[in-house]
PDB file of C-alpha atoms in Angstrom:
ATOM      1  CA  ALA A  61       0.000   0.000   0.000  1.00 58.00           C
ATOM      2  CA  GLN A  62       1.231   3.470  -0.820  1.00 66.00           C
ATOM      3  CA  LYS A  63       2.296   5.343   2.256  1.00 91.00           C
ATOM      4  CA  ILE A  64       2.588   8.744   0.606  1.00 95.00           C
ATOM      5  CA  THR A  65       0.026   9.824  -1.959  1.00 96.00           C
ATOM      6  CA  GLN A  66       0.331  12.859  -4.161  1.00 96.00           C
ATOM      7  CA  THR A  67      -2.763  12.988  -6.346  1.00 94.00           C
ATOM      8  CA  GLN A  68      -1.753  15.870  -8.613  1.00 92.00           C
ATOM      9  CA  PRO A  69       0.733  14.692 -11.230  1.00 91.00           C
ATOM     10  CA  GLY A  70       0.885  18.202 -12.710  1.00 94.00           C
ATOM     11  CA  MET A  71      -0.331  21.718 -11.971  1.00 95.00           C
ATOM     12  CA  PHE A  72      -0.332  25.013 -13.843  1.00 96.00           C
ATOM     13  CA  VAL A  73      -0.514  28.197 -11.800  1.00 96.00           C
ATOM     14  CA  GLN A  74      -0.302  31.861 -12.702  1.00 97.00           C
ATOM     15  CA  GLU A  75       2.686  33.750 -11.330  1.00 97.00           C
ATOM     16  CA  LYS A  76       2.040  35.538  -8.013  1.00 96.00           C
ATOM     17  CA  GLU A  77      -0.843  33.250  -7.115  1.00 97.00           C
ATOM     18  CA  ALA A  78      -0.708  30.955  -4.080  1.00 97.00           C
ATOM     19  CA  VAL A  79      -0.279  27.233  -4.731  1.00 97.00           C
ATOM     20  CA  THR A  80      -1.361  24.236  -2.677  1.00 97.00           C
ATOM     21  CA  LEU A  81       0.238  20.873  -3.385  1.00 98.00           C
ATOM     22  CA  ASP A  82      -1.622  17.940  -1.885  1.00 97.00           C
ATOM     23  CA  CYS A  83      -0.106  15.125   0.152  1.00 98.00           C
ATOM     24  CA  THR A  84      -1.772  12.416   2.202  1.00 97.00           C
ATOM     25  CA  TYR A  85       0.057   9.792   4.190  1.00 96.00           C
ATOM     26  CA  ASP A  86      -0.631   6.530   5.904  1.00 95.00           C
ATOM     27  CA  THR A  87       0.981   5.352   9.117  1.00 91.00           C
ATOM     28  CA  SER A  88      -0.059   3.749  12.377  1.00 89.00           C
ATOM     29  CA  ASP A  89       3.003   5.056  14.190  1.00 89.00           C
ATOM     30  CA  PRO A  90       2.131   8.014  16.470  1.00 90.00           C
ATOM     31  CA  SER A  91       5.582   9.493  15.947  1.00 89.00           C
ATOM     32  CA  TYR A  92       6.536  10.496  12.425  1.00 91.00           C
ATOM     33  CA  GLY A  93       7.964  13.320  10.372  1.00 91.00           C
ATOM     34  CA  LEU A  94       6.786  14.844   7.131  1.00 93.00           C
ATOM     35  CA  PHE A  95       8.987  16.554   4.551  1.00 94.00           C
ATOM     36  CA  TRP A  96       8.737  18.425   1.308  1.00 96.00           C
ATOM     37  CA  TYR A  97      11.507  18.521  -1.286  1.00 96.00           C
ATOM     38  CA  LYS A  98      11.840  20.494  -4.497  1.00 97.00           C
ATOM     39  CA  GLN A  99      13.558  19.095  -7.585  1.00 96.00           C
ATOM     40  CA  PRO A 100      14.145  21.683 -10.309  1.00 96.00           C
ATOM     41  CA  SER A 101      14.991  20.691 -13.868  1.00 94.00           C
ATOM     42  CA  SER A 102      18.682  20.682 -12.967  1.00 92.00           C
ATOM     43  CA  GLY A 103      17.965  17.566 -10.907  1.00 92.00           C
ATOM     44  CA  GLU A 104      19.135  18.350  -7.408  1.00 92.00           C
ATOM     45  CA  MET A 105      16.908  17.596  -4.420  1.00 94.00           C
ATOM     46  CA  ILE A 106      16.313  20.625  -2.208  1.00 93.00           C
ATOM     47  CA  PHE A 107      14.859  20.292   1.283  1.00 92.00           C
ATOM     48  CA  LEU A 108      12.048  22.800   1.836  1.00 95.00           C
ATOM     49  CA  ILE A 109      10.197  22.169   5.073  1.00 94.00           C
ATOM     50  CA  TYR A 110       9.664  19.687   7.907  1.00 92.00           C
ATOM     51  CA  GLN A 111       6.720  18.936  10.207  1.00 93.00           C
ATOM     52  CA  GLY A 112       6.905  16.600  13.193  1.00 91.00           C
ATOM     53  CA  SER A 113       3.803  14.681  14.216  1.00 92.00           C
ATOM     54  CA  TYR A 114       3.856  16.220  17.681  1.00 92.00           C
ATOM     55  CA  ASP A 115       4.447  19.765  16.521  1.00 91.00           C
ATOM     56  CA  GLN A 116       1.569  21.949  17.653  1.00 89.00           C
ATOM     57  CA  GLN A 117       1.936  24.570  14.971  1.00 94.00           C
ATOM     58  CA  ASN A 118       2.161  24.292  11.223  1.00 96.00           C
ATOM     59  CA  ALA A 119       5.705  24.632   9.941  1.00 95.00           C
ATOM     60  CA  THR A 120       6.656  27.697   7.929  1.00 96.00           C
ATOM     61  CA  GLU A 121       9.834  28.566   6.004  1.00 94.00           C
ATOM     62  CA  GLY A 122       9.654  31.849   4.147  1.00 96.00           C
ATOM     63  CA  ARG A 123       7.066  31.506   1.368  1.00 97.00           C
ATOM     64  CA  TYR A 124       6.536  27.829   2.206  1.00 97.00           C
ATOM     65  CA  SER A 125       4.095  26.578   4.799  1.00 97.00           C
ATOM     66  CA  LEU A 126       2.858  23.117   5.594  1.00 97.00           C
ATOM     67  CA  ASN A 127      -0.862  22.727   6.225  1.00 97.00           C
ATOM     68  CA  PHE A 128      -0.787  19.819   8.672  1.00 97.00           C
ATOM     69  CA  GLN A 129      -4.139  18.169   9.347  1.00 96.00           C
ATOM     70  CA  LYS A 130      -3.341  15.227  11.540  1.00 95.00           C
ATOM     71  CA  ALA A 131      -6.804  13.686  11.755  1.00 94.00           C
ATOM     72  CA  ARG A 132      -7.069  13.686   7.976  1.00 96.00           C
ATOM     73  CA  LYS A 133      -3.467  12.516   7.563  1.00 96.00           C
ATOM     74  CA  SER A 134      -2.839  15.411   5.270  1.00 97.00           C
ATOM     75  CA  ALA A 135       0.326  17.496   4.860  1.00 98.00           C
ATOM     76  CA  ASN A 136      -0.221  19.939   2.031  1.00 98.00           C
ATOM     77  CA  LEU A 137       2.487  22.362   0.947  1.00 98.00           C
ATOM     78  CA  VAL A 138       1.419  25.946   0.417  1.00 98.00           C
ATOM     79  CA  ILE A 139       3.595  28.294  -1.611  1.00 97.00           C
ATOM     80  CA  SER A 140       2.579  31.913  -1.309  1.00 95.00           C
ATOM     81  CA  ALA A 141       3.113  34.465  -4.081  1.00 95.00           C
ATOM     82  CA  SER A 142       4.470  31.952  -6.589  1.00 96.00           C
ATOM     83  CA  GLN A 143       7.464  32.844  -8.755  1.00 96.00           C
ATOM     84  CA  LEU A 144       8.708  31.510 -12.081  1.00 97.00           C
ATOM     85  CA  GLY A 145      11.577  29.876 -10.219  1.00 96.00           C
ATOM     86  CA  ASP A 146       9.093  27.730  -8.316  1.00 97.00           C
ATOM     87  CA  SER A 147       8.528  25.639 -11.450  1.00 97.00           C
ATOM     88  CA  ALA A 148       9.826  22.215 -10.447  1.00 97.00           C
ATOM     89  CA  MET A 149       8.905  18.760  -9.244  1.00 97.00           C
ATOM     90  CA  TYR A 150       7.772  18.651  -5.603  1.00 98.00           C
ATOM     91  CA  PHE A 151       7.980  15.554  -3.441  1.00 97.00           C
ATOM     92  CA  CYS A 152       6.255  14.822  -0.160  1.00 97.00           C
ATOM     93  CA  ALA A 153       8.037  12.347   2.101  1.00 95.00           C
ATOM     94  CA  MET A 154       7.600  10.684   5.484  1.00 93.00           C
ATOM     95  CA  ARG A 155       9.759   9.201   8.191  1.00 89.00           C
ATOM     96  CA  GLU A 156       7.982   6.724  10.460  1.00 83.00           C
ATOM     97  CA  GLY A 157       8.865   6.519  14.121  1.00 75.00           C
ATOM     98  CA  ASN A 158      12.102   7.550  15.728  1.00 66.00           C
ATOM     99  CA  ARG A 159      13.941   4.267  15.513  1.00 58.00           C
ATOM    100  CA  ASP A 160      15.364   4.740  12.115  1.00 60.00           C
ATOM    101  CA  ASP A 161      15.942   7.531   9.708  1.00 73.00           C
ATOM    102  CA  LYS A 162      14.737   6.265   6.372  1.00 82.00           C
ATOM    103  CA  ILE A 163      12.209   8.406   4.594  1.00 87.00           C
ATOM    104  CA  ILE A 164       9.933   7.331   1.767  1.00 91.00           C
ATOM    105  CA  PHE A 165       8.802   9.590  -1.013  1.00 94.00           C
ATOM    106  CA  GLY A 166       5.583  10.146  -2.909  1.00 95.00           C
ATOM    107  CA  LYS A 167       5.491  10.142  -6.712  1.00 94.00           C
ATOM    108  CA  GLY A 168       5.687  13.913  -6.893  1.00 96.00           C
ATOM    109  CA  THR A 169       3.767  16.819  -8.421  1.00 97.00           C
ATOM    110  CA  ARG A 170       5.167  18.804 -11.338  1.00 97.00           C
ATOM    111  CA  LEU A 171       4.400  22.481 -10.852  1.00 97.00           C
ATOM    112  CA  HIS A 172       4.463  24.922 -13.767  1.00 97.00           C
ATOM    113  CA  ILE A 173       4.315  28.636 -13.002  1.00 97.00           C
ATOM    114  CA  LEU A 174       2.968  30.659 -15.899  1.00 96.00           C
ATOM    115  CA  PRO A 175       4.150  34.249 -16.546  1.00 94.00           C
TER     116      PRO A 175
ATOM    117  CA  ASP B 101      30.265  23.091   4.028  1.00 62.00           C
ATOM    118  CA  ALA B 102      30.897  21.299   0.737  1.00 78.00           C
ATOM    119  CA  GLY B 103      27.655  19.350   0.840  1.00 92.00           C
ATOM    120  CA  VAL B 104      27.253  15.725  -0.185  1.00 96.00           C
ATOM    121  CA  ILE B 105      29.632  14.962  -3.031  1.00 97.00           C
ATOM    122  CA  GLN B 106      28.869  12.282  -5.593  1.00 97.00           C
ATOM    123  CA  SER B 107      30.991  11.067  -8.442  1.00 97.00           C
ATOM    124  CA  PRO B 108      30.833  10.666 -11.306  1.00 97.00           C
ATOM    125  CA  ARG B 109      28.024  13.037 -12.349  1.00 96.00           C
ATOM    126  CA  HIS B 110      27.381  11.008 -15.483  1.00 97.00           C
ATOM    127  CA  GLU B 111      28.308   7.467 -16.365  1.00 97.00           C
ATOM    128  CA  VAL B 112      27.693   5.640 -19.606  1.00 97.00           C
ATOM    129  CA  THR B 113      28.646   2.002 -19.665  1.00 97.00           C
ATOM    130  CA  GLU B 114      28.006  -1.117 -21.671  1.00 97.00           C
ATOM    131  CA  MET B 115      25.804  -3.895 -20.447  1.00 97.00           C
ATOM    132  CA  GLY B 116      27.755  -6.408 -18.413  1.00 97.00           C
ATOM    133  CA  GLN B 117      30.330  -3.949 -17.142  1.00 97.00           C
ATOM    134  CA  GLU B 118      30.912  -3.159 -13.492  1.00 97.00           C
ATOM    135  CA  VAL B 119      29.840   0.289 -12.319  1.00 98.00           C
ATOM    136  CA  THR B 120      30.931   1.971  -9.101  1.00 98.00           C
ATOM    137  CA  LEU B 121      29.239   5.092  -7.799  1.00 98.00           C
ATOM    138  CA  ARG B 122      30.864   7.108  -5.039  1.00 98.00           C
ATOM    139  CA  CYS B 123      29.623   9.329  -2.271  1.00 98.00           C
ATOM    140  CA  LYS B 124      31.233  11.563   0.333  1.00 97.00           C
ATOM    141  CA  PRO B 125      28.723  12.603   3.016  1.00 96.00           C
ATOM    142  CA  ILE B 126      28.764  15.847   4.945  1.00 93.00           C
ATOM    143  CA  SER B 127      31.350  15.760   7.692  1.00 92.00           C
ATOM    144  CA  GLY B 128      29.714  14.922  11.024  1.00 90.00           C
ATOM    145  CA  HIS B 129      26.670  13.260   9.496  1.00 91.00           C
ATOM    146  CA  ASN B 130      26.274   9.702  10.728  1.00 89.00           C
ATOM    147  CA  SER B 131      23.529   8.397   8.431  1.00 91.00           C
ATOM    148  CA  LEU B 132      23.952   7.808   4.716  1.00 94.00           C
ATOM    149  CA  PHE B 133      21.326   6.806   2.180  1.00 95.00           C
ATOM    150  CA  TRP B 134      21.359   5.595  -1.423  1.00 97.00           C
ATOM    151  CA  TYR B 135      18.290   6.287  -3.563  1.00 96.00           C
ATOM    152  CA  ARG B 136      17.469   5.483  -7.165  1.00 97.00           C
ATOM    153  CA  GLN B 137      15.166   7.668  -9.249  1.00 97.00           C
ATOM    154  CA  THR B 138      13.375   6.536 -12.406  1.00 95.00           C
ATOM    155  CA  MET B 139      10.335   7.831 -14.220  1.00 91.00           C
ATOM    156  CA  MET B 140       8.451   4.605 -13.634  1.00 90.00           C
ATOM    157  CA  ARG B 141       9.255   3.969  -9.981  1.00 90.00           C
ATOM    158  CA  GLY B 142      10.043   7.413  -8.628  1.00 91.00           C
ATOM    159  CA  LEU B 143      12.495   7.711  -5.739  1.00 94.00           C
ATOM    160  CA  GLU B 144      13.326   4.371  -4.168  1.00 93.00           C
ATOM    161  CA  LEU B 145      15.473   3.876  -1.092  1.00 93.00           C
ATOM    162  CA  LEU B 146      18.062   1.202  -1.870  1.00 96.00           C
ATOM    163  CA  ILE B 147      20.054   1.019   1.353  1.00 96.00           C
ATOM    164  CA  TYR B 148      21.040   3.112   4.300  1.00 92.00           C
ATOM    165  CA  PHE B 149      23.857   3.135   6.829  1.00 94.00           C
ATOM    166  CA  ASN B 150      24.120   4.442  10.345  1.00 91.00           C
ATOM    167  CA  ASN B 151      27.605   4.902  11.795  1.00 92.00           C
ATOM    168  CA  ASN B 152      28.973   3.034   8.756  1.00 94.00           C
ATOM    169  CA  VAL B 153      26.814  -0.036   9.457  1.00 94.00           C
ATOM    170  CA  PRO B 154      24.152  -1.093   6.945  1.00 94.00           C
ATOM    171  CA  ILE B 155      20.778  -0.839   8.673  1.00 91.00           C
ATOM    172  CA  ASP B 156      18.276  -1.601   5.942  1.00 90.00           C
ATOM    173  CA  ASP B 157      19.125  -3.006   2.517  1.00 93.00           C
ATOM    174  CA  SER B 158      15.650  -4.270   1.691  1.00 91.00           C
ATOM    175  CA  GLY B 159      15.449  -1.898  -1.256  1.00 92.00           C
ATOM    176  CA  MET B 160      18.491  -3.313  -3.031  1.00 95.00           C
ATOM    177  CA  PRO B 161      16.948  -4.806  -6.167  1.00 88.00           C
ATOM    178  CA  GLU B 162      19.096  -7.915  -6.510  1.00 85.00           C
ATOM    179  CA  ASP B 163      22.470  -9.461  -5.842  1.00 91.00           C
ATOM    180  CA  ARG B 164      24.045  -7.485  -8.648  1.00 95.00           C
ATOM    181  CA  PHE B 165      23.871  -4.456  -6.359  1.00 97.00           C
ATOM    182  CA  SER B 166      26.158  -3.999  -3.377  1.00 97.00           C
ATOM    183  CA  ALA B 167      27.026  -1.055  -1.153  1.00 98.00           C
ATOM    184  CA  LYS B 168      29.809  -0.411   1.303  1.00 97.00           C
ATOM    185  CA  MET B 169      30.752   2.268   3.756  1.00 97.00           C
ATOM    186  CA  PRO B 170      34.326   1.582   4.873  1.00 96.00           C
ATOM    187  CA  ASN B 171      34.528   4.801   6.897  1.00 95.00           C
ATOM    188  CA  ALA B 172      32.471   7.818   7.905  1.00 94.00           C
ATOM    189  CA  SER B 173      33.514   9.858   4.901  1.00 95.00           C
ATOM    190  CA  PHE B 174      33.040   7.481   1.996  1.00 96.00           C
ATOM    191  CA  SER B 175      30.517   5.075   0.514  1.00 98.00           C
ATOM    192  CA  THR B 176      30.219   3.155  -2.742  1.00 98.00           C
ATOM    193  CA  LEU B 177      27.356   1.588  -4.636  1.00 98.00           C
ATOM    194  CA  LYS B 178      28.439  -1.086  -7.057  1.00 98.00           C
ATOM    195  CA  ILE B 179      26.505  -2.788  -9.832  1.00 97.00           C
ATOM    196  CA  GLN B 180      28.042  -5.905 -11.316  1.00 96.00           C
ATOM    197  CA  PRO B 181      27.116  -6.820 -13.987  1.00 96.00           C
ATOM    198  CA  SER B 182      25.154  -3.790 -15.113  1.00 96.00           C
ATOM    199  CA  GLU B 183      21.989  -4.073 -17.221  1.00 96.00           C
ATOM    200  CA  PRO B 184      20.055  -1.499 -19.276  1.00 97.00           C
ATOM    201  CA  ARG B 185      17.239  -1.505 -16.713  1.00 95.00           C
ATOM    202  CA  ASP B 186      19.702  -0.127 -14.149  1.00 97.00           C
ATOM    203  CA  SER B 187      19.729   3.166 -16.039  1.00 97.00           C
ATOM    204  CA  ALA B 188      18.570   5.809 -13.563  1.00 97.00           C
ATOM    205  CA  VAL B 189      19.727   8.704 -11.437  1.00 97.00           C
ATOM    206  CA  TYR B 190      21.345   7.498  -8.237  1.00 98.00           C
ATOM    207  CA  PHE B 191      21.308   9.869  -5.278  1.00 97.00           C
ATOM    208  CA  CYS B 192      23.302   9.751  -2.103  1.00 97.00           C
ATOM    209  CA  ALA B 193      22.049  11.660   0.938  1.00 94.00           C
ATOM    210  CA  SER B 194      23.302  12.141   4.473  1.00 93.00           C
ATOM    211  CA  SER B 195      21.890  13.318   7.772  1.00 89.00           C
ATOM    212  CA  PHE B 196      22.734  13.550  11.441  1.00 83.00           C
ATOM    213  CA  ARG B 197      20.656  10.919  13.173  1.00 71.00           C
ATOM    214  CA  GLY B 198      18.538  12.248  15.966  1.00 63.00           C
ATOM    215  CA  THR B 199      17.633  15.570  14.450  1.00 65.00           C
ATOM    216  CA  GLY B 200      14.776  13.958  12.531  1.00 61.00           C
ATOM    217  CA  LYS B 201      15.010  16.687   9.956  1.00 67.00           C
ATOM    218  CA  GLY B 202      15.614  16.583   6.229  1.00 70.00           C
ATOM    219  CA  TYR B 203      18.451  14.905   4.491  1.00 85.00           C
ATOM    220  CA  THR B 204      20.995  16.701   2.378  1.00 91.00           C
ATOM    221  CA  PHE B 205      21.184  15.177  -1.073  1.00 94.00           C
ATOM    222  CA  GLY B 206      24.104  15.005  -3.440  1.00 95.00           C
ATOM    223  CA  SER B 207      23.735  16.112  -7.042  1.00 95.00           C
ATOM    224  CA  GLY B 208      23.195  12.567  -8.208  1.00 96.00           C
ATOM    225  CA  THR B 209      24.871  10.273 -10.731  1.00 97.00           C
ATOM    226  CA  ARG B 210      23.049   9.759 -13.992  1.00 97.00           C
ATOM    227  CA  LEU B 211      23.787   6.188 -15.095  1.00 98.00           C
ATOM    228  CA  THR B 212      23.109   4.990 -18.604  1.00 98.00           C
ATOM    229  CA  VAL B 213      23.686   1.347 -19.438  1.00 97.00           C
ATOM    230  CA  VAL B 214      23.652   0.619 -23.169  1.00 97.00           C
TER     231      VAL B 214
END
C-alpha cells in the first residue's frame, strides 16, 4: 500500500498566485515526520520544510508553509506568491517513528508557473 | 560546508560492465542513504547506513547491487554486472541521526547502461 500519496501529477498556476500541493500519508506510528523537497529541472533535491507529528503549529519557512491536518493525515504544501523559479517537481516524504531515519517519497507533483 | 559529493556526475557504460558510484557525506553526518530515481518507480530507497553499518538493505533490487561504507567519509554503490534496466539517477544523501530533519542530497549520478 502506498504510504505517501500525491494525487496531482501536474499543476499550472499563474505567477504571483498561491499554490497548494496535496499530500496524504498513511501510518499507524504516532511518531513520524513529514517533509517536502523540491527538484528543479537541474535535478538536485532541495529540502524545503519539515513537520513533526507532535508539533503543535504548522511549519513555515519563508514563502513555504505546511498545512498539517493530523486527523485527515494530510500534509499539504502551500507556496505563497508563486514565482517563475518555483517551477519544479515537488515531493512529499515521510519518516515513520524515531527508531530509524529512512524516509519514503511520494510520486511527486510537477508544478508549472505561468508568466 | 561542501555538501554531499557524488561522483561521477554522469556514467555511460556497456551492459555487463561493473559500475561503481561514489559518495562523500557531509562531515559529522552519521547516516547515509542511497536512492534510485526513475520515471516509472520514482524515488526508491536502496540502502542506508548508520555509523557506517548497513541498517536496511531491503530496497536493493538484486544481488548485482552492493554497497559499502568503509569509513564515515566514503561510501560506494556497485553494480556488477550492469543491465540497461539499471539506467537511472542514483542519489546519495546524508543526515545527522537524531535531528529527525531533512536529508541533504548530493547532485546525483546519472547512469546509462547501453
